[in-house]
Short mmCIF file of C-alpha atoms in Angstrom, two decimals:
data_model
loop_
_atom_site.label_atom_id
_atom_site.label_comp_id
_atom_site.label_asym_id
_atom_site.label_seq_id
_atom_site.Cartn_x
_atom_site.Cartn_y
_atom_site.Cartn_z
CA MET Y 15 45.97 77.66 124.81
CA ALA Y 16 49.69 77.48 125.41
CA LYS Y 17 51.65 80.70 125.41
CA ASN Y 18 54.27 81.22 122.71
CA SER Y 19 57.58 80.92 124.46
CA ARG Y 20 60.82 82.04 122.86
CA THR Y 21 64.03 80.17 123.50
CA PRO Y 22 66.39 82.47 125.39
CA ILE Y 23 69.49 83.51 123.47
CA PRO Y 24 72.69 82.76 125.39
CA LYS Y 25 74.97 85.70 126.06
CA THR Y 26 78.27 85.99 124.27
CA GLN Y 27 81.62 86.01 126.02
CA LYS Y 28 81.90 89.75 125.43
CA GLU Y 29 78.49 90.41 127.04
CA LEU Y 30 79.37 88.28 130.06
CA SER Y 31 82.68 90.08 130.44
CA THR Y 32 81.14 93.54 130.05
CA GLU Y 33 78.65 92.87 132.85
CA GLN Y 34 81.56 92.40 135.25
CA HIS Y 35 82.93 95.88 134.53
CA LYS Y 36 82.10 98.65 136.96
CA ALA Y 37 82.19 102.25 135.75
CA PHE Y 38 84.47 104.64 137.64
CA ASP Y 39 82.23 107.59 136.71
CA THR Y 40 78.55 106.82 137.21
CA GLU Y 41 77.46 109.74 135.00
CA MET Y 42 79.59 108.71 132.02
CA GLY Y 43 78.78 105.04 132.50
CA ASN Y 44 80.74 102.07 131.25
CA PRO Y 45 82.55 102.94 128.01
CA ASN Y 46 82.46 99.29 127.00
CA ASN Y 47 78.68 99.50 126.69
CA ALA Y 48 78.77 102.50 124.38
CA ASN Y 49 77.24 101.75 121.01
CA ASN Y 50 78.68 104.24 118.53
CA ILE Y 51 77.29 102.52 115.43
CA ASN Y 52 75.08 104.88 113.45
CA ARG Y 53 72.84 102.80 111.21
CA GLY Y 54 72.04 105.91 109.21
CA ASN Y 55 75.56 105.71 107.77
CA GLN Y 56 75.09 102.12 106.61
CA VAL Y 57 73.89 102.91 103.10
CA SER Y 58 73.33 100.07 100.68
CA PHE Y 59 75.42 99.78 97.49
CA THR Y 60 72.72 97.85 95.61
CA GLY Y 61 72.47 99.13 92.04
CA ASP Y 62 75.47 101.45 92.52
CA SER Y 63 78.24 101.18 89.94
CA THR Y 64 80.77 102.28 92.57
CA LYS Y 65 81.53 99.46 94.96
CA PRO Y 66 83.24 99.57 98.38
CA PHE Y 67 86.98 100.01 98.01
CA SER Y 68 89.34 97.35 99.30
CA ILE Y 69 92.94 96.38 98.59
CA GLY Y 70 94.90 93.51 100.10
CA ILE Y 71 98.30 91.90 100.25
CA GLN Y 72 97.55 89.75 97.21
CA ASP Y 73 97.23 92.91 95.11
CA ILE Y 74 100.82 93.78 96.02
CA ASP Y 75 101.93 90.26 95.04
CA GLU Y 76 100.14 90.55 91.72
CA SER Y 77 101.76 93.93 91.02
CA ILE Y 78 105.21 92.28 91.01
CA MET Y 79 104.02 89.49 88.72
CA TYR Y 80 102.38 91.98 86.36
CA TYR Y 81 105.48 94.19 86.15
CA PHE Y 82 107.79 91.26 85.44
CA GLN Y 83 105.54 89.83 82.75
CA ASN Y 84 104.34 93.01 81.02
CA VAL Y 85 106.99 95.68 81.58
CA ILE Y 86 110.40 94.16 82.27
CA LYS Y 87 109.75 91.07 80.11
CA PRO Y 88 113.04 89.32 80.93
CA PHE Y 89 114.56 87.16 78.18
CA VAL Y 90 117.83 85.43 77.29
CA ILE Y 91 119.51 84.45 74.03
CA GLN Y 92 120.44 80.77 73.92
CA ASN Y 93 121.71 78.99 70.79
CA GLY Y 94 120.61 81.98 68.74
CA THR Y 95 117.04 81.74 70.02
CA ARG Y 96 115.26 84.31 72.16
CA ILE Y 97 113.76 82.61 75.23
CA GLU Y 98 111.28 84.31 77.54
CA VAL Y 99 112.18 83.83 81.20
CA PRO Y 100 109.24 82.38 83.21
CA ILE Y 101 108.30 84.06 86.50
CA ILE Y 102 106.91 81.86 89.29
CA TYR Y 103 105.58 82.76 92.72
CA GLY Y 104 107.37 80.56 95.24
CA SER Y 105 104.82 78.66 97.27
CA PRO Y 106 106.27 76.89 100.34
CA GLU Y 107 106.59 73.58 98.45
CA LYS Y 108 108.18 75.12 95.36
CA TRP Y 109 110.54 77.33 97.34
CA ALA Y 110 111.72 74.46 99.56
CA SER Y 111 112.47 72.33 96.50
CA PHE Y 112 114.19 75.24 94.81
CA GLN Y 113 116.46 75.88 97.80
CA LYS Y 114 117.25 72.20 98.39
CA PHE Y 115 118.30 71.25 94.85
CA GLY Y 116 119.28 74.67 93.51
CA TYR Y 117 116.88 74.44 90.58
CA PHE Y 118 113.22 73.89 89.83
CA ARG Y 119 111.67 71.06 87.79
CA ASP Y 120 108.46 71.24 85.80
CA ALA Y 121 105.64 68.67 85.78
CA GLN Y 122 107.61 66.42 83.39
CA GLY Y 123 110.67 66.44 85.67
CA ARG Y 124 112.81 68.67 83.43
CA ILE Y 125 114.96 71.42 84.92
CA MET Y 126 113.49 74.85 84.25
CA MET Y 127 116.30 77.26 83.44
CA PRO Y 128 116.45 80.22 83.10
CA ILE Y 129 113.78 81.04 85.69
CA ILE Y 130 112.81 83.77 88.16
CA MET Y 131 111.10 82.85 91.42
CA PHE Y 132 110.02 85.20 94.21
CA LYS Y 133 108.27 84.84 97.56
CA ARG Y 134 106.99 87.10 100.31
CA ASP Y 135 109.13 87.27 103.46
CA SER Y 136 107.79 89.90 105.85
CA ILE Y 137 105.35 92.76 106.32
CA ASP Y 138 106.36 95.85 108.31
CA LYS Y 139 103.91 98.54 109.37
CA VAL Y 140 104.73 102.18 108.58
CA ARG Y 141 103.36 104.63 111.15
CA THR Y 142 105.08 107.79 109.88
CA ILE Y 143 102.72 108.52 106.97
CA ALA Y 144 99.11 108.41 108.18
CA ASN Y 145 96.83 106.68 110.63
CA LYS Y 146 93.12 105.93 110.64
CA LEU Y 147 93.18 106.83 114.38
CA ASP Y 148 91.08 103.92 115.65
CA ALA Y 149 90.07 100.74 113.85
CA ASN Y 150 86.99 100.36 116.09
CA ASN Y 151 85.73 103.80 115.03
CA PRO Y 152 87.77 105.14 112.09
CA ASN Y 153 87.36 108.90 111.76
CA ASN Y 154 90.17 109.68 109.34
CA VAL Y 155 88.67 109.05 105.89
CA SER Y 156 89.14 110.19 102.31
CA ILE Y 157 85.98 111.49 100.62
CA GLN Y 158 85.36 111.63 96.88
CA GLY Y 159 82.23 113.02 95.23
CA LYS Y 160 80.05 111.75 92.41
CA SER Y 161 78.08 114.48 90.66
CA TYR Y 162 75.36 112.46 88.96
CA SER Y 163 73.83 109.06 89.54
CA PRO Y 164 70.92 107.08 88.05
CA LYS Y 165 68.67 108.58 90.71
CA ASN Y 166 69.96 112.10 90.06
CA ALA Y 167 70.48 112.22 86.32
CA TYR Y 168 71.38 115.36 84.42
CA ASP Y 169 68.44 116.70 82.37
CA ASN Y 170 67.30 119.98 80.81
CA PHE Y 171 64.34 120.26 83.17
CA SER Y 172 66.66 120.49 86.17
CA VAL Y 173 68.79 123.10 84.41
CA LEU Y 174 65.83 125.31 83.49
CA ASN Y 175 64.39 125.16 87.00
CA ASN Y 176 67.77 125.57 88.65
CA VAL Y 177 67.36 122.27 90.49
CA ARG Y 178 70.59 121.21 92.06
CA PRO Y 179 71.19 117.45 91.91
CA GLN Y 180 71.94 115.58 95.08
CA ARG Y 181 75.61 114.67 95.13
CA GLN Y 182 76.82 111.36 96.48
CA TYR Y 183 80.08 111.02 98.34
CA TYR Y 184 82.12 107.90 98.97
CA ALA Y 185 84.26 107.66 102.06
CA VAL Y 186 87.29 105.37 102.21
CA VAL Y 187 89.20 104.90 105.43
CA VAL Y 188 92.84 105.93 105.38
CA PRO Y 189 94.81 102.79 104.52
CA ASP Y 190 97.42 101.08 106.63
CA TYR Y 191 100.79 101.78 105.01
CA ILE Y 192 103.13 98.81 105.00
CA THR Y 193 106.48 97.70 103.59
CA VAL Y 194 106.40 94.20 102.10
CA THR Y 195 109.75 92.46 101.58
CA TYR Y 196 110.22 89.78 98.92
CA THR Y 197 113.14 87.49 98.15
CA CYS Y 198 113.75 86.91 94.46
CA THR Y 199 116.12 84.35 92.87
CA ILE Y 200 117.28 84.18 89.26
CA ASN Y 201 118.78 81.02 87.77
CA THR Y 202 120.50 80.87 84.36
CA TYR Y 203 123.06 78.74 82.51
CA TYR Y 204 125.58 81.47 81.70
CA MET Y 205 126.80 84.66 83.29
CA ASP Y 206 125.98 86.85 80.28
CA GLN Y 207 122.35 85.70 80.52
CA LEU Y 208 122.24 86.64 84.19
CA ASN Y 209 123.81 90.03 83.48
CA LYS Y 210 121.07 90.97 81.02
CA ILE Y 211 118.31 90.07 83.46
CA ILE Y 212 119.95 91.95 86.35
CA GLU Y 213 120.42 95.02 84.19
CA ALA Y 214 116.72 95.07 83.27
CA ILE Y 215 115.57 94.60 86.87
CA GLU Y 216 118.01 97.13 88.31
CA TYR Y 217 116.88 99.72 85.78
CA ALA Y 218 113.26 99.20 86.90
CA SER Y 219 114.13 99.76 90.57
CA ASP Y 220 112.73 102.78 92.44
CA SER Y 221 109.76 102.95 90.08
CA TYR Y 222 106.10 102.10 90.58
CA TRP Y 223 105.26 98.49 89.77
CA GLY Y 224 101.81 97.19 88.97
CA ASP Y 225 98.94 97.48 86.56
CA PRO Y 226 98.30 101.18 85.72
CA SER Y 227 94.55 100.49 85.54
CA ARG Y 228 94.52 99.07 89.09
CA PHE Y 229 97.20 99.63 91.76
CA GLN Y 230 100.87 100.56 91.63
CA PHE Y 231 103.46 100.41 94.40
CA ARG Y 232 107.02 101.66 94.56
CA ALA Y 233 109.65 98.92 94.41
CA MET Y 234 113.08 99.32 96.02
CA ILE Y 235 116.05 97.05 95.16
CA ASP Y 236 119.38 97.74 96.87
CA SER Y 237 121.79 94.91 96.00
CA PHE Y 238 122.25 91.65 94.06
CA ASN Y 239 124.12 88.60 95.37
CA ILE Y 240 125.68 86.52 92.58
CA LYS Y 241 127.12 83.02 92.76
CA THR Y 242 128.13 80.27 90.32
CA GLU Y 243 127.88 76.55 91.16
CA LEU Y 244 129.33 73.64 89.24
CA ALA Y 245 128.83 70.37 91.12
CA ASP Y 246 130.09 66.97 89.98
CA LYS Y 247 127.72 65.38 87.43
CA GLU Y 248 125.30 68.26 87.85
CA GLU Y 249 124.18 71.17 85.69
CA ARG Y 250 126.10 74.40 86.03
CA THR Y 251 123.94 77.12 87.56
CA VAL Y 252 124.52 80.83 87.72
CA SER Y 253 122.18 82.46 90.19
CA SER Y 254 121.48 85.78 91.83
CA THR Y 255 119.43 86.56 94.92
CA PHE Y 256 118.06 89.99 95.79
CA SER Y 257 115.34 91.58 97.91
CA ILE Y 258 112.44 93.71 96.72
CA LYS Y 259 110.85 96.16 99.16
CA MET Y 260 107.37 97.21 98.10
CA ASN Y 261 106.01 100.38 99.71
CA GLY Y 262 102.30 99.62 99.71
CA TYR Y 263 99.07 100.03 101.61
CA ILE Y 264 96.06 97.90 102.46
CA VAL Y 265 92.36 98.56 103.02
CA PRO Y 266 91.08 95.12 104.03
CA ASP Y 267 87.60 93.87 103.28
CA VAL Y 268 86.67 92.95 106.85
CA LEU Y 269 83.42 93.05 108.80
CA GLN Y 270 84.85 95.45 111.37
CA LYS Y 271 85.40 98.12 108.70
CA ASP Y 272 82.01 97.57 107.09
CA VAL Y 273 80.14 97.99 110.38
CA THR Y 274 81.97 100.97 111.87
CA ALA Y 275 83.36 102.95 108.92
CA LEU Y 276 81.44 105.57 106.99
CA LYS Y 277 81.11 104.38 103.39
CA LYS Y 278 78.60 106.54 101.50
CA LEU Y 279 76.84 109.81 102.26
CA GLN Y 280 74.75 112.44 100.49
CA ASP Y 281 74.77 116.19 100.73
CA VAL Y 282 71.86 118.52 101.48
CA VAL Y 283 69.87 119.58 98.42
CA LYS Y 284 67.31 121.94 99.93
CA ILE Y 285 67.15 123.93 103.17
CA ARG Y 286 63.74 125.02 104.45
CA VAL Y 287 63.45 128.00 106.79
CA SER Y 288 60.18 128.57 108.63
CA GLU Y 289 59.01 131.62 110.57
CA GLN Y 290 57.21 131.80 113.89
CA VAL Y 291 55.86 134.93 115.53
CA VAL Y 292 55.12 135.12 119.25
CA ASP Y 293 54.07 137.95 121.54
CA ASN Y 294 56.49 137.03 124.29
CA ILE Y 295 60.00 135.71 123.74
CA ASN Y 296 59.57 133.36 126.68
CA ASP Y 297 56.83 131.51 124.83
CA ILE Y 298 59.46 129.97 122.54
CA LYS Y 299 61.01 128.17 125.47
CA ASN Y 300 57.66 126.83 126.55
CA THR Y 301 56.83 125.52 123.06
#
């Protein structure tokens, strides 16, 4: 009868590299071999109404779109008709066409004006507010408690017997604070139309943009550049370009955070104290 042989698993590049390291202190060992992952902290969220918290760069983009469409609501008056100004996120193709021709065309080839288009330019890290200390082992977390859960429901029996429910706590790593810079361009036919839009946007500066039921970030607008173009046999365009600085934060949904960060924990409900009597105090050491 042939023996069951298992195909050997090849070592990863990290394992091969770690084997080449020699520890300076033999007692402490090689710090690269230290496994600080505590599987006891990896609690499942199955059946839990509270899910792991995460927020990304796209949420900051959507906060600008939401605020333009639902709060500022830019509009112009043209030929006695109120026209809502469309807001478009400038993908690389749209932004290149917009900068080359000075205007944007819809699917039918017609010039869309008035229009507001914005795009993301840069992301700068802010280290003066907070820090999660180490991404490989984040220890700086924010903890929020949940009094009752389906497994620890509030009932009269627990109240009469003075049974304390087991509280659940959710830990969220301290986010990375960033400043995201956007370039925004407004195109209109007339200067009075542009003035009304700039006045509405400038008034909304230094406030928190975004959906109140989700995330809000503070928007900073410092200046507006205005120019008027009237080319031969072309449409007259009145445009303004300005920058929006969003003071935001991100908690990415990455595997590194899920493996190393503490996500959910429970407190102690009952403490048991036992007694032991011995004739000689030295017997405790022996036992």
